[in-house]
């Protein structure tokens, strides 16, 4: 997968080079390029914003720098069969979920437009729709100062699902939100620590009982913290023992 991120604060995206994403990039599984939007301006002040038509506070990002920036990578989209996906982090977007991360992990080319100020001139997304699949996506119902942090969140959630990125794919199976239940509590040595002991069952070596215990903890935690997730589960996802729990 190729990811191109555009921002007026490219240094905000520097942490992407660390840890898993860094390794995936070194392994050639993933390429992430961060571009400075101001490289696509031509005036002395490298202007990217202007006052909003219709009045109102704040500034709006001008269309032309964005069009030149996006054009520079839309054209390079290696795969002719799949159009690039343009992700626009926005509080007005569809909510980002694990299911969406899985869907986007199959894309060949992701382009992320990090807006600042009051947002990007809407015509940019209209124009982009001729060249890419445009998705406005929100990471949550709160307002950030720009799209950069949201871009980091989404890129990490997506990139870690690309085969080969995570060392042990097994570790992806029983994670929160992967199959509709929250994950079970985890423990490691020492067995007894400051008066708190690891649940006996986990030391028993009885793998069937351990699997049941873990499943019960997942049901318990999901019911306590996210009951709506339990309601949303398809009937066949819960076996008889689950329902008895
Ligand atoms: N919540 C947000 N606030 C500002 C920009 C982007 C955002 N988001 O969720 O993607």
XYZ file of C-alpha atoms and ligand atoms in Angstrom:
255
model
C 0.000 0.000 0.000
C 1.068 3.532 -0.817
C -0.045 6.360 1.487
C 0.412 10.053 0.652
C -0.396 12.585 3.374
C -0.700 16.318 2.742
C -0.487 18.862 5.544
C 0.807 22.366 6.308
C 2.460 20.733 9.350
C 4.250 17.700 7.805
C 6.422 17.316 10.898
C 3.224 16.397 12.784
C 3.292 13.059 10.930
C 6.937 12.249 11.780
C 6.021 9.595 14.434
C 4.629 7.393 11.641
C 8.207 6.341 10.920
C 8.478 4.721 14.356
C 7.627 1.150 15.450
C 5.361 -1.045 13.352
C 4.699 1.402 10.614
C 8.413 2.086 10.335
C 9.150 -1.642 10.057
C 6.433 -2.111 7.424
C 7.944 0.739 5.450
C 11.426 -0.789 5.724
C 9.977 -4.142 4.604
C 8.450 -2.489 1.561
C 4.929 -3.536 2.607
C 3.920 0.059 2.978
C 5.179 3.370 1.657
C 4.185 6.552 3.471
C 5.094 9.927 2.007
C 4.249 13.160 3.834
C 4.011 16.293 1.703
C 4.004 19.961 2.688
C 0.955 21.611 1.117
C 2.866 24.887 0.894
C 5.121 23.295 -1.743
C 2.111 23.727 -4.029
C 1.754 27.479 -3.568
C 3.466 30.010 -5.821
C 3.181 33.329 -4.041
C 5.811 34.884 -1.813
C 3.799 34.201 1.355
C 2.970 30.628 0.315
C -0.696 31.393 1.023
C -3.020 28.420 1.640
C -6.091 30.138 3.127
C -8.458 33.046 2.615
C -11.648 34.518 4.095
C -14.883 32.497 3.767
C -17.527 33.435 1.183
C -20.759 34.204 3.026
C -18.806 35.640 5.944
C -18.179 34.056 9.318
C -15.156 33.634 11.550
C -11.917 31.954 10.593
C -10.305 31.148 7.282
C -10.920 28.538 4.591
C -8.197 26.608 2.751
C -7.909 27.721 -0.875
C -8.756 25.162 -3.596
C -5.807 25.662 -5.942
C -2.919 24.511 -3.729
C -4.938 21.419 -2.804
C -5.782 20.581 -6.404
C -2.117 20.867 -7.460
C -1.016 18.808 -4.459
C -3.566 16.033 -4.963
C -3.029 16.019 -8.723
C 0.656 15.325 -8.105
C -0.188 11.925 -6.570
C -3.520 11.025 -8.184
C -1.699 10.786 -11.495
C 0.990 8.560 -10.003
C -1.498 6.082 -8.638
C 0.311 2.949 -9.698
C -2.687 0.646 -10.072
C -4.874 1.464 -13.052
C -7.635 -0.863 -11.865
C -8.195 0.810 -8.484
C -8.745 4.525 -8.042
C -6.980 6.102 -5.070
C -9.009 6.652 -1.908
C -8.947 10.258 -0.707
C -9.436 10.355 3.064
C -10.461 13.724 4.469
C -10.371 13.709 8.296
C -13.333 15.834 9.397
C -15.702 16.094 12.372
C -18.441 16.110 9.707
C -17.353 12.711 8.370
C -18.630 9.154 8.710
C -17.371 7.580 11.957
C -14.111 5.650 11.599
C -14.471 2.044 12.833
C -12.439 -1.151 12.831
C -14.629 -2.374 9.981
C -13.699 0.717 7.965
C -10.024 0.186 8.844
C -10.296 -3.378 7.491
C -11.986 -2.109 4.345
C -9.370 0.601 3.764
C -6.503 -1.832 4.462
C -7.318 -3.427 1.092
C -6.815 -0.148 -0.807
C -3.725 0.153 -2.980
C -3.339 3.923 -2.702
C -4.573 6.123 0.160
C -4.266 9.905 -0.074
C -4.946 11.829 3.159
C -5.784 15.547 3.041
C -5.237 17.132 6.467
C -7.272 20.322 6.646
C -6.730 23.165 9.084
C -8.609 26.405 9.845
C -12.364 26.081 9.123
C -11.732 23.433 6.509
C -10.953 23.026 2.812
C -12.980 24.732 0.029
C -15.696 22.149 -0.668
C -15.038 22.227 -4.405
C -11.772 20.338 -3.786
C -13.675 17.228 -2.705
C -16.122 17.665 -5.595
C -13.244 17.950 -8.086
C -11.375 15.063 -6.414
C -14.365 12.753 -6.901
C -13.469 12.685 -10.612
C -10.093 11.143 -9.718
C -10.542 9.254 -6.437
C -13.070 7.754 -4.041
C -13.556 10.594 -1.566
C -14.297 9.703 2.085
C -14.906 12.298 4.825
C -14.074 10.414 8.038
C -14.349 11.396 11.713
C -12.420 9.723 14.517
C -14.870 11.042 17.109
C -17.401 13.632 18.190
C -15.025 16.327 19.336
C -13.205 19.081 17.477
C -9.463 19.011 16.832
C -7.497 21.914 15.348
C -6.788 19.989 12.178
C -6.767 16.627 10.474
C -3.175 15.582 11.305
C -3.830 13.738 14.578
C -6.865 12.017 13.050
C -4.718 11.018 10.065
C -2.187 9.402 12.445
C -4.968 7.461 14.180
C -6.459 6.200 10.928
C -3.130 5.363 9.290
C -2.050 3.334 12.328
C -5.387 1.470 12.524
C -5.285 0.711 8.784
C -1.573 -0.038 8.336
C -1.448 -2.578 11.169
C -4.035 -4.677 9.311
C -1.936 -4.940 6.156
C -0.613 -8.535 6.004
C 2.994 -8.631 7.163
C 2.809 -5.454 9.227
C 1.957 -7.113 12.530
C 4.528 -9.780 13.545
C 1.978 -12.334 14.716
C -1.352 -12.165 12.817
C -2.823 -14.301 15.628
C -2.682 -11.217 17.841
C -5.239 -9.539 15.573
C -7.977 -12.093 16.163
C -9.227 -11.463 19.719
C -8.748 -7.723 19.888
C -11.432 -5.303 20.930
C -13.783 -4.438 18.066
C -12.305 -7.101 15.789
C -15.203 -9.525 16.277
C -17.737 -7.366 18.085
C -16.575 -8.040 21.660
C -14.059 -6.174 23.815
C -10.837 -8.007 24.655
C -10.238 -9.992 27.870
C -7.912 -8.777 30.673
C -4.284 -9.926 30.311
C -1.643 -10.905 32.900
C 2.034 -11.787 32.990
C 4.690 -12.709 35.615
C 4.869 -12.547 38.621
C 1.838 -14.740 39.534
C 1.440 -12.808 42.785
C 2.152 -9.059 42.828
C 1.511 -6.562 45.633
C -1.237 -8.791 47.035
C -2.924 -9.216 43.630
C -2.875 -12.740 42.194
C -3.309 -13.855 38.600
C -6.660 -15.729 38.240
C -5.945 -19.415 39.065
C -7.545 -20.680 35.879
C -4.819 -19.039 33.796
C -2.155 -21.103 35.594
C -4.107 -24.362 35.168
C -2.915 -25.304 31.706
C -6.518 -26.293 30.935
C -6.792 -24.574 27.566
C -10.512 -25.280 27.140
C -11.341 -23.776 30.522
C -9.003 -20.838 29.865
C -10.699 -20.128 26.527
C -14.109 -20.223 28.260
C -12.899 -17.945 31.055
C -11.522 -15.464 28.518
C -14.738 -15.541 26.513
C -16.743 -14.878 29.693
C -14.517 -11.923 30.602
C -15.038 -10.493 27.090
C -18.822 -10.822 27.404
C -18.750 -9.351 30.923
C -16.585 -6.399 29.880
C -18.596 -5.692 26.738
C -21.902 -5.863 28.644
C -20.526 -3.493 31.316
C -18.811 -0.934 29.088
C -20.411 -1.183 25.631
C -23.822 -2.931 25.947
C -24.828 -1.622 22.531
C -22.054 -3.722 20.976
C -23.572 -6.855 22.524
C -26.994 -5.903 21.158
C -25.490 -5.418 17.710
C -23.991 -8.924 17.596
C -25.675 -11.299 15.139
C -27.497 -14.143 16.963
C -25.114 -16.756 15.572
C -22.142 -14.950 17.154
C -23.234 -16.037 20.653
C -23.271 -19.752 21.498
C -25.442 -21.361 24.215
C -22.811 -20.842 26.927
C -22.449 -17.192 25.908
C -26.157 -16.644 26.263
C -26.143 -18.365 29.661
C -23.394 -16.030 30.834
N -12.738 15.488 15.084
C -11.987 16.163 14.144
N -11.757 17.499 14.320
C -11.030 18.173 13.397
C -10.492 17.566 12.278
C -10.706 16.189 12.096
C -11.463 15.479 13.033
N -11.707 14.092 12.866
O -12.377 13.446 13.710
O -11.220 13.516 11.856
